[in-house]
Coordinates of N, CA and C in Angstrom, one line a residue:
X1 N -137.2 -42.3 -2.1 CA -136.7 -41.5 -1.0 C -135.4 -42.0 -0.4
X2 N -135.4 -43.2 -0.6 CA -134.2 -43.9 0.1 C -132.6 -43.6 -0.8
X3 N -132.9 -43.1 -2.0 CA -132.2 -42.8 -2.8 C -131.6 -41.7 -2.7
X4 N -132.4 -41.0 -2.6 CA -132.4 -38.9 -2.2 C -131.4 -39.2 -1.2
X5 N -131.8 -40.0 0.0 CA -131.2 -40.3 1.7 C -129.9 -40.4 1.0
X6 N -129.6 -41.5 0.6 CA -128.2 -42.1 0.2 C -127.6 -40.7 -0.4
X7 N -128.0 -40.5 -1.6 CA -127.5 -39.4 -2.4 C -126.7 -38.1 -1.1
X8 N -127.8 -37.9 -0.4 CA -127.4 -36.4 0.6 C -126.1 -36.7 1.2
X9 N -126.5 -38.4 2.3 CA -125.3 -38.8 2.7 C -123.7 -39.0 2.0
X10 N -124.2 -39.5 1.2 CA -122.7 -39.5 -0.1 C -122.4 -37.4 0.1
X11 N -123.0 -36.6 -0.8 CA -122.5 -35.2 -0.6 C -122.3 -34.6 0.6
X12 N -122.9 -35.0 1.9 CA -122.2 -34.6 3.0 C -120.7 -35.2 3.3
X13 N -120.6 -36.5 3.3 CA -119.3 -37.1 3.2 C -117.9 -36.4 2.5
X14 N -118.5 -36.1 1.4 CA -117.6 -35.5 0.1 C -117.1 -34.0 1.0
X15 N -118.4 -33.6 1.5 CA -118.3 -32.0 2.0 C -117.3 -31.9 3.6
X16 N -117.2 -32.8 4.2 CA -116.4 -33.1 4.7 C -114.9 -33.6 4.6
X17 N -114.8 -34.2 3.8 CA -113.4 -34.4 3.3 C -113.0 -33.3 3.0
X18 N -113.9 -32.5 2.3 CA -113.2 -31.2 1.1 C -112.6 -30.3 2.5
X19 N -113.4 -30.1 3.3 CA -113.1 -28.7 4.6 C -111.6 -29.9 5.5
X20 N -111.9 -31.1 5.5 CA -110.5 -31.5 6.2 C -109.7 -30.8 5.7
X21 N -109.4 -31.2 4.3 CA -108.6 -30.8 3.2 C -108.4 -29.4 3.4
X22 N -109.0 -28.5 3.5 CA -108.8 -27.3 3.3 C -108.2 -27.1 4.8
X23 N -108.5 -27.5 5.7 CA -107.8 -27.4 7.2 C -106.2 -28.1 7.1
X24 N -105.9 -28.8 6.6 CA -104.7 -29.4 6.3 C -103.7 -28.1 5.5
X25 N -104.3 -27.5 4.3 CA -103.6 -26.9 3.7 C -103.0 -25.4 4.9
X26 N -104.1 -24.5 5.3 CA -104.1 -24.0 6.3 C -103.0 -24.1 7.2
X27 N -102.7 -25.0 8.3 CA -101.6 -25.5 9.2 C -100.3 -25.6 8.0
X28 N -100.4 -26.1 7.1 CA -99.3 -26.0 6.5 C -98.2 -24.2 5.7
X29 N -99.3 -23.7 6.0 CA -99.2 -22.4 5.5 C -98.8 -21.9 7.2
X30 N -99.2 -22.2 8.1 CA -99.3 -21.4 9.4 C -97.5 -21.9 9.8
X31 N -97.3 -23.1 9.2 CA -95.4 -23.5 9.3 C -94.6 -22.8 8.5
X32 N -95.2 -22.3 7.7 CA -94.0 -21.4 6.7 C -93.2 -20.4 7.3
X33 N -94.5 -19.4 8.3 CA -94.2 -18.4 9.2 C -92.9 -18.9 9.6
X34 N -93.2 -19.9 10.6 CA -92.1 -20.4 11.8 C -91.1 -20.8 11.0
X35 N -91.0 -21.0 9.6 CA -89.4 -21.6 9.4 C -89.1 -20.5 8.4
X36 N -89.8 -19.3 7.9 CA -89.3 -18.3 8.2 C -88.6 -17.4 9.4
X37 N -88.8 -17.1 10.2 CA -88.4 -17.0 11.6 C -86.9 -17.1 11.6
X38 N -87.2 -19.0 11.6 CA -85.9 -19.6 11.6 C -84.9 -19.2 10.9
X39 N -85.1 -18.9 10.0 CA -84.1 -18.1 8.7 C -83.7 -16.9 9.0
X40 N -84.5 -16.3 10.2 CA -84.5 -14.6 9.9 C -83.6 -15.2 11.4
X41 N -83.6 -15.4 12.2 CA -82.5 -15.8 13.4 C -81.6 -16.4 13.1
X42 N -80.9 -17.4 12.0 CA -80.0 -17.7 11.7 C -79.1 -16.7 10.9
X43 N -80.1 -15.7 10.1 CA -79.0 -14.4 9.4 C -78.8 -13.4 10.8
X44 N -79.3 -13.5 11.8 CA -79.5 -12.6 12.9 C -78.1 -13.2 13.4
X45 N -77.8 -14.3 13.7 CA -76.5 -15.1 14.1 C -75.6 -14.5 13.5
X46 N -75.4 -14.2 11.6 CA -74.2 -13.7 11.4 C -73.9 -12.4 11.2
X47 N -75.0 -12.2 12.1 CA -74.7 -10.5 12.4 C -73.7 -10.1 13.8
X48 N -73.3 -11.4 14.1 CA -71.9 -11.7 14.9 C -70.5 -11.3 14.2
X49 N -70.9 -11.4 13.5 CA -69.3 -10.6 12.2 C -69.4 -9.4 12.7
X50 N -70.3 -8.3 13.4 CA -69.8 -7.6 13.9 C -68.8 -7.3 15.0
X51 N -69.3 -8.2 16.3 CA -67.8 -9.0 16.4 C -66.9 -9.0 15.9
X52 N -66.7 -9.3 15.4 CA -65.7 -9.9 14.5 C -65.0 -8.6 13.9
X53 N -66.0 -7.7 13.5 CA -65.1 -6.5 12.8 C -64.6 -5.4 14.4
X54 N -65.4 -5.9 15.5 CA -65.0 -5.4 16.7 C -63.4 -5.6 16.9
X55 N -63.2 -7.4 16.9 CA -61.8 -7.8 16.8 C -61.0 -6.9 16.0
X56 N -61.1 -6.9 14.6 CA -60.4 -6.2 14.3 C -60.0 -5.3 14.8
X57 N -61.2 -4.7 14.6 CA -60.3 -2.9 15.0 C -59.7 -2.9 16.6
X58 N -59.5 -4.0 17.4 CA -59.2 -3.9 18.4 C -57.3 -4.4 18.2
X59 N -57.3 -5.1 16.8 CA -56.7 -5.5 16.7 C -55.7 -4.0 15.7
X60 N -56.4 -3.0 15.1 CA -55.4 -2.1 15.0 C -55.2 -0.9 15.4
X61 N -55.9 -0.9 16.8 CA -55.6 -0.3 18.0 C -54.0 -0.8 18.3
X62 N -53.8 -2.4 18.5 CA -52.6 -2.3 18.9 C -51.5 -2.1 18.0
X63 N -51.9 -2.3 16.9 CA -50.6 -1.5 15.6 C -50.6 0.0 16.3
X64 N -51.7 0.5 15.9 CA -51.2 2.1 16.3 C -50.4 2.3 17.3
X65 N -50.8 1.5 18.6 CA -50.0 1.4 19.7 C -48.5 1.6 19.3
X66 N -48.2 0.2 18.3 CA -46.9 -0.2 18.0 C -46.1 0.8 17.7
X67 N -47.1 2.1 16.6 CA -45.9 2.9 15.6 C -45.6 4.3 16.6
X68 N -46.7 3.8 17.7 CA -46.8 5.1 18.8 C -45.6 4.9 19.1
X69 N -45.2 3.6 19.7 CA -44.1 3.7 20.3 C -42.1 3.5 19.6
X70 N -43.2 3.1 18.1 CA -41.5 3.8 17.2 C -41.3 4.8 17.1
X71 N -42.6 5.6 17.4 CA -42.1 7.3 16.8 C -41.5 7.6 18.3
X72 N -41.8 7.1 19.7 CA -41.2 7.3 20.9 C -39.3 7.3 20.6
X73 N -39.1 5.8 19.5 CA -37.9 5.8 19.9 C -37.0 6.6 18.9
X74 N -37.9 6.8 17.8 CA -37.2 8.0 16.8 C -36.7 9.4 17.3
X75 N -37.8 9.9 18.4 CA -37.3 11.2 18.8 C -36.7 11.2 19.7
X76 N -35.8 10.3 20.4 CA -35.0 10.5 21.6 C -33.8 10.8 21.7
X77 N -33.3 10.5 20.2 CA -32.0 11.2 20.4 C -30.8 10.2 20.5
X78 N -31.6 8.8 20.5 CA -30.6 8.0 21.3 C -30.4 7.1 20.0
X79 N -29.3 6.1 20.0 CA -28.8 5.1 19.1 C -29.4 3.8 19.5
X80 N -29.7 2.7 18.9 CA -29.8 1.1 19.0 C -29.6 1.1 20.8
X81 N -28.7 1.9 20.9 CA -28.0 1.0 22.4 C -28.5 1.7 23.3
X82 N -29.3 2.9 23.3 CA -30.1 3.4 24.4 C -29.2 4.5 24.4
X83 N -27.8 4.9 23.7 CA -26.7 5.9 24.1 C -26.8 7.0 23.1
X84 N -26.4 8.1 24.0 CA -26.8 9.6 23.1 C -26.1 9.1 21.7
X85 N -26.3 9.6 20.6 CA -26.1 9.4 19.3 C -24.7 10.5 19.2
X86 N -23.8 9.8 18.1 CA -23.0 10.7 17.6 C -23.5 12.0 16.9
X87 N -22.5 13.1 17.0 CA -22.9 14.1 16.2 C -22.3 14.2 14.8
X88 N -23.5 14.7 14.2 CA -23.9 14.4 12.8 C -23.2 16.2 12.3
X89 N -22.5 15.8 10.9 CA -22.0 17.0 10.1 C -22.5 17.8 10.1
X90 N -24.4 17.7 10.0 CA -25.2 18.7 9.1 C -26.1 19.7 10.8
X91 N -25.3 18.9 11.3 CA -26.4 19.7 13.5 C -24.9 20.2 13.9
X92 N -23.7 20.3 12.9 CA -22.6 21.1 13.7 C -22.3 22.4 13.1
X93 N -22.1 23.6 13.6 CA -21.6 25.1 13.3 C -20.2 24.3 13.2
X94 N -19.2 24.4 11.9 CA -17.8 24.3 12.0 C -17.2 25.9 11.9
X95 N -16.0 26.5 12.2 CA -15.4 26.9 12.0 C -13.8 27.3 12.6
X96 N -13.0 27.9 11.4 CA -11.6 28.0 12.6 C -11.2 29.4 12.4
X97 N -10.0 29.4 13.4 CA -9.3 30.3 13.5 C -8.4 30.5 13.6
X98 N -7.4 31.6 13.3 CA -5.7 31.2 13.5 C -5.6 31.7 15.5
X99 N -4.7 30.3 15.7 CA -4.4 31.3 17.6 C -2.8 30.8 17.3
X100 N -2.3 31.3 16.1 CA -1.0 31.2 16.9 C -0.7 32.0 17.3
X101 N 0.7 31.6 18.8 CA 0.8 32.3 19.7 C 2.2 33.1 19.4
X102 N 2.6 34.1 19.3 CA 3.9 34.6 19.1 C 5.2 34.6 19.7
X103 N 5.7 33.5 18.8 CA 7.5 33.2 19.5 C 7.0 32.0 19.3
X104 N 6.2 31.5 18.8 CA 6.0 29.4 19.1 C 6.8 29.3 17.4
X105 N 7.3 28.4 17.5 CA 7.8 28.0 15.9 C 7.3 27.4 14.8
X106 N 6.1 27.0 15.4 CA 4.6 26.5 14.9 C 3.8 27.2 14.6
X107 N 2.6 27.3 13.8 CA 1.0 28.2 13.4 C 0.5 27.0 13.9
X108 N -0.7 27.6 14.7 CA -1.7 27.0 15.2 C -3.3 27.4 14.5
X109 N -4.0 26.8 14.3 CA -5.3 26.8 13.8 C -6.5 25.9 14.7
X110 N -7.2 27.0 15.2 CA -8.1 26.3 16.4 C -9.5 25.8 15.0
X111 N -10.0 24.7 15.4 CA -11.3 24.5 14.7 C -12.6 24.1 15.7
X112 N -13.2 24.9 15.9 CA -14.3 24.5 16.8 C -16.0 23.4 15.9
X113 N -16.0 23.4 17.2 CA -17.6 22.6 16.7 C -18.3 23.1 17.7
X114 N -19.5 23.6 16.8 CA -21.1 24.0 17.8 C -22.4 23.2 17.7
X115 N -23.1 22.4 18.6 CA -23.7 21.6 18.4 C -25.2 22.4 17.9
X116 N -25.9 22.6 16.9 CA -27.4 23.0 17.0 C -28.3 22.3 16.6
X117 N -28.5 21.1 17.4 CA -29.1 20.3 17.1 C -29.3 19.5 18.6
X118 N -29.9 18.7 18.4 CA -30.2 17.5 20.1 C -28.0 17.7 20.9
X119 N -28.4 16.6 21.6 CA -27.2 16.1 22.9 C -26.7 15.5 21.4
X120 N -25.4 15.4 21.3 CA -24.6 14.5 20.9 C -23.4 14.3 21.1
X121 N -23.0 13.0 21.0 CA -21.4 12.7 21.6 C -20.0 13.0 20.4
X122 N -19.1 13.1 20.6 CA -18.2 13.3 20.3 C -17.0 12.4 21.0
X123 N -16.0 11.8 20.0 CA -14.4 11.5 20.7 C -13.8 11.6 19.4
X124 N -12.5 10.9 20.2 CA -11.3 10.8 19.4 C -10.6 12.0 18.4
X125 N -11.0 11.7 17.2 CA -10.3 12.5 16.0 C -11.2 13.1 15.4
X126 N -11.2 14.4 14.5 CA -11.5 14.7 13.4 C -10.3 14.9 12.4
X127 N -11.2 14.7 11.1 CA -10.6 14.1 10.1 C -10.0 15.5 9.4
X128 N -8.5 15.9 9.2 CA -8.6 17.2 8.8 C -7.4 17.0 7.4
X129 N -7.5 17.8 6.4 CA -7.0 17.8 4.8 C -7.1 19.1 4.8
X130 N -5.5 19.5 4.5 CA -5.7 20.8 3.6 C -5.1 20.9 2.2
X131 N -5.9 21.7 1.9 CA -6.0 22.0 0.1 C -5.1 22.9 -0.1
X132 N -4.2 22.5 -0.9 CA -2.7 23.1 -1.1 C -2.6 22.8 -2.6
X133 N -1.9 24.1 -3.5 CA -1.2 24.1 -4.6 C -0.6 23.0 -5.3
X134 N 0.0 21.8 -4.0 CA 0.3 20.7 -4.8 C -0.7 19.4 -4.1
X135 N -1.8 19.7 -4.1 CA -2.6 18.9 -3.6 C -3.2 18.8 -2.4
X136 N -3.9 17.9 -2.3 CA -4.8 17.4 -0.9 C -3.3 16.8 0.4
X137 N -3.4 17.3 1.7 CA -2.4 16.9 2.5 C -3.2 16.6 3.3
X138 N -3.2 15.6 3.9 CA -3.7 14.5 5.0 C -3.0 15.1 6.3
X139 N -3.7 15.5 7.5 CA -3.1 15.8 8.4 C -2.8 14.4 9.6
X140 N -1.6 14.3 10.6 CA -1.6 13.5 10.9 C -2.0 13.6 12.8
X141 N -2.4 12.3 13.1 CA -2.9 12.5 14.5 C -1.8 12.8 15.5
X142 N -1.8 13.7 16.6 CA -0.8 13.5 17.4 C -1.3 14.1 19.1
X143 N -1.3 12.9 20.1 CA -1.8 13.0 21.3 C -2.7 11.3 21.4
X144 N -3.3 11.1 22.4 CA -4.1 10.2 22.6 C -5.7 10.8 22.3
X145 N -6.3 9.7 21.8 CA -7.4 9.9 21.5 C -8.2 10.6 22.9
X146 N -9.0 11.9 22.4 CA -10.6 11.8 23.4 C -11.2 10.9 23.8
X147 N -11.5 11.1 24.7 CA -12.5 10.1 25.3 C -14.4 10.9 24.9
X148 N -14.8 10.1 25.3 CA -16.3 10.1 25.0 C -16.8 11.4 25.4
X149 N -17.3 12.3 25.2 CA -18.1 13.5 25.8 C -19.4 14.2 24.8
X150 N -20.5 14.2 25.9 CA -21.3 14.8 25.4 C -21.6 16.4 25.0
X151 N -21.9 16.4 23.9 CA -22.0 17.9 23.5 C -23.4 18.5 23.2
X152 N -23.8 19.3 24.8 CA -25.1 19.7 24.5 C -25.5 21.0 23.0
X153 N -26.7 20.7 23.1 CA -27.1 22.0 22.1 C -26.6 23.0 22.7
X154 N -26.1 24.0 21.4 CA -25.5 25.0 21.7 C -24.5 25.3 22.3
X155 N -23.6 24.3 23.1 CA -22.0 24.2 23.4 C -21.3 23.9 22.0
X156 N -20.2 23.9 22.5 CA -19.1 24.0 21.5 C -17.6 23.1 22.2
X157 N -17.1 22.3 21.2 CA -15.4 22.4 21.5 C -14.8 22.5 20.4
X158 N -12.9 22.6 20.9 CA -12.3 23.2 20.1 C -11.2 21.7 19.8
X159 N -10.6 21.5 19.0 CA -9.1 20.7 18.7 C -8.1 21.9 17.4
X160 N -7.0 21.2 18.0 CA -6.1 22.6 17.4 C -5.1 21.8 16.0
X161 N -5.4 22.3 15.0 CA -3.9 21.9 14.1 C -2.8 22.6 14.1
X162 N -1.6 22.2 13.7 CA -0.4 22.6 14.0 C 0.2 22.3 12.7
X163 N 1.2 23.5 12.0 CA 1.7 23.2 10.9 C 2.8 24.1 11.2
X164 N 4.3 23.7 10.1 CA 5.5 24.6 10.4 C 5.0 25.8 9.7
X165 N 6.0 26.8 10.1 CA 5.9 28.1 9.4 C 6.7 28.1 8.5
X166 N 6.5 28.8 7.4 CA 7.5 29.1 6.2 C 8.9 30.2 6.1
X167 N 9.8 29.6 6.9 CA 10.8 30.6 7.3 C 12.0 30.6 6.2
X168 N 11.3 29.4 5.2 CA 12.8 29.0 4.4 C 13.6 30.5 3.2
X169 N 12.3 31.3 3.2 CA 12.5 32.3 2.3 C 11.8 32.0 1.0
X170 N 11.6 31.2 1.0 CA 11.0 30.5 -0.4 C 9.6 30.9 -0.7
X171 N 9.1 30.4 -1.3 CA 7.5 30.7 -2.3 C 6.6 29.7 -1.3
X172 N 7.3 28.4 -1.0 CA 7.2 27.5 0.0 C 5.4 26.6 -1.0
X173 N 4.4 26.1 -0.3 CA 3.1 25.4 -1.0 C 2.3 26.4 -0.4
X174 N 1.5 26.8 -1.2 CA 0.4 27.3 -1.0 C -0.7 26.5 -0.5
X175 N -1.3 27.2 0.7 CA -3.0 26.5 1.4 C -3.9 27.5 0.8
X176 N -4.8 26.4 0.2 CA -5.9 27.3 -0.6 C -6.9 27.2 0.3
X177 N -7.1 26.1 1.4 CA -8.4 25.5 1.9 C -8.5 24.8 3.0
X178 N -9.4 24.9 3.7 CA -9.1 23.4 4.9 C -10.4 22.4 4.7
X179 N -10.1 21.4 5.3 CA -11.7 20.6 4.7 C -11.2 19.8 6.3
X180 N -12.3 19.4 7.2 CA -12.7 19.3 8.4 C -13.9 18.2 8.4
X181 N -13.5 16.8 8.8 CA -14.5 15.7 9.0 C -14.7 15.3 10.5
X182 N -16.0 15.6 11.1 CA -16.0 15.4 12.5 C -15.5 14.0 12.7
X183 N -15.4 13.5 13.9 CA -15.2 12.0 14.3 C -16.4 11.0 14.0
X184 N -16.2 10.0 13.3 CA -16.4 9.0 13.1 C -17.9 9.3 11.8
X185 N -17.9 10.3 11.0 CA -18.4 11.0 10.3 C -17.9 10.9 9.2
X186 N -18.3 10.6 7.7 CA -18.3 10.9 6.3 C -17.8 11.7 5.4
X187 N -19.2 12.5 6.3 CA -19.7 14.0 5.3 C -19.0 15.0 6.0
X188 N -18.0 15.5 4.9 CA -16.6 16.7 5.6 C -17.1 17.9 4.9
X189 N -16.8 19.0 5.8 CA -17.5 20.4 5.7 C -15.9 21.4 5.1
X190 N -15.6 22.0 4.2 CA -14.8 23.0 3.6 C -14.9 24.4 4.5
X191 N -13.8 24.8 4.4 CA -13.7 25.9 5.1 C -12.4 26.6 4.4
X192 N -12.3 28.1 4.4 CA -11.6 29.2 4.2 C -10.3 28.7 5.7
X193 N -8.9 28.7 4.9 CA -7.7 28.6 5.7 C -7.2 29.7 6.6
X194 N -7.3 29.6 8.0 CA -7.4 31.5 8.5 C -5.6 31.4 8.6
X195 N -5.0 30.4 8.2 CA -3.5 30.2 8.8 C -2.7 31.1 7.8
X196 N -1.5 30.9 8.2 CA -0.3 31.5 7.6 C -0.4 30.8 6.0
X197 N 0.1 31.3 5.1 CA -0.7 31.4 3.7 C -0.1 30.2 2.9
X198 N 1.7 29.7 3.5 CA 1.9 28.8 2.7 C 2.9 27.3 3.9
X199 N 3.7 26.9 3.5 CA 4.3 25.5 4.0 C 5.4 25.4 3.6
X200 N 6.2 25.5 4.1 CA 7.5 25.3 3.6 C 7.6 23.8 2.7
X201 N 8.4 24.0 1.6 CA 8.6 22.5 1.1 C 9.3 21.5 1.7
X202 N 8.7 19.9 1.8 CA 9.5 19.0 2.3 C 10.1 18.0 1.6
X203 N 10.7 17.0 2.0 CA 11.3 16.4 1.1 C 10.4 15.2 0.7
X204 N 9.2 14.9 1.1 CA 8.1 14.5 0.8 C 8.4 13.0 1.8
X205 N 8.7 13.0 2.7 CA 8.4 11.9 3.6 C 7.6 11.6 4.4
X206 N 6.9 12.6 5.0 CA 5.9 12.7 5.6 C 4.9 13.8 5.6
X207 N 4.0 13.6 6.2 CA 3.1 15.2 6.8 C 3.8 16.2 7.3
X208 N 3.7 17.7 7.2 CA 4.4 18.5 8.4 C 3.0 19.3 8.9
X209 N 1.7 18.1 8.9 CA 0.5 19.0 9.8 C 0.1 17.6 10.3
X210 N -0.1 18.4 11.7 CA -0.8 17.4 12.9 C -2.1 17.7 13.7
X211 N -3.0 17.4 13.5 CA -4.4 17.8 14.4 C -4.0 17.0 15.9
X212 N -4.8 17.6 16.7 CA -4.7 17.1 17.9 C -6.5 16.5 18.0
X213 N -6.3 15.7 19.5 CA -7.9 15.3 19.6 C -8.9 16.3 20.1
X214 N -10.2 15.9 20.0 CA -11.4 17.0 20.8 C -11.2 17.1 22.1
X215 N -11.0 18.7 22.0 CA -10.8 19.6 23.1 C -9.4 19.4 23.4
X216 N -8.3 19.4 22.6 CA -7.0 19.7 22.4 C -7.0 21.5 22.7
X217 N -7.9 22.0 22.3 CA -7.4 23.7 22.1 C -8.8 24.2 23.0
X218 N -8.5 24.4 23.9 CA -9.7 24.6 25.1 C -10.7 23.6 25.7
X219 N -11.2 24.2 26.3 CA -12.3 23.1 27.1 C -13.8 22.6 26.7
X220 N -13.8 24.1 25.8 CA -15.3 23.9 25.4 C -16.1 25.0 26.1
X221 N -17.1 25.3 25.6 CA -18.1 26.2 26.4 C -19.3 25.7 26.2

């Protein structure tokens, strides 16, 4: 009997260790949870990149800002310096007309400019060549330069050229053409010659045509 006794004691022993054992495993399964958790709040952290993509876009908010305010300075009209812009070949109406006056010993040819486009300024000189039988003639400046003046949309001014008349009897040079470069401008605009048809010949020393400056031949309207 004392045997049986011993025997029981020993499998109760055993049967106890085994359930520790199994309680041990248990708690260690109940830590997984929690350091799962952990994991799942650390990827929770770099859900802070949203943030981050917040930044961004706050950040091309202010680009947009930026091109808002280049397109401000594109449409104003104005130059680098804050100053109305010169007027450009392609925003001007050119055309001319004969005014000469009868009894003057001179032909006069008025050439206007009409602005259809924004404010733009105008001085000094336009650039003027006429197209003649023996070539291109450079016309020469005569007066003091214009001063600065603004030319709204849809105003106009005038500068006058001046050339001798052909009194010699002769055949004299034929004007086929006039060609007309605003001030401080490139790109020169062609035009039909409204003048007296030819030039007397010279002995080739100089020009015998002179432009005057803007608003030489009226005031403007």
């Amino acid at each position: 009997m004392r045997v049986h006794k011993l025997t029981f004691a020993a499998l109760a022993v055993a049967a106890s260790l085994s359930l520790t054992a199994c309680n041990g495993d248990d708690t260690t399964a109940q830590g997984d949870p929690s350091s799962a958790s952990s994991e799942s709040s650390s990827s929770g952290g770099s859900g802070s990149g949203g943030s981050d993509q917040g930044d961004a876009e706050q950040g091309g908010g202010k680009d947009s800002g930026g091109q808002n305010s280049g397109g401000t300075d594109e449409g104003n009209g104005s130059n680098a310096d804050g100053q109305t812009a010169k007027c450009r070949t392609d925003a001007l109406n050119i055309t001319a007309s004969d005014s000469t006056i009868s009894g003057d010993p001179d032909g006069t040819v008025a050439v206007t400019l009409e602005n259809s486009g924004e404010d733009c300024a105008l001085s000094g000189f336009a650039g003027v060549d006429l197209k003649t039988s023996e070539g291109s003639l450079s016309a020469e400046r005569r007066g003091e330069p214009a001063e600065r003046m603004i030319l709204k949309n849809g105003k106009s001014v005038s500068f006058g050229i001046n050339y001798p008349m052909n009194d010699s009897g002769g055949s004299g040079v034929k004007i086929t053409g006039l060609v007309v470069t605003p001030p401080g401008e490139s790109k020169s605009f062609s035009l039909e010659w409204p003048g007296a048809g030819t030039l007397p010949v010279t002995d080739g020393s100089g020009t015998p045509v002179q432009v005057g400056p803007i608003g030489s031949a009226g005031q403007g309207s």
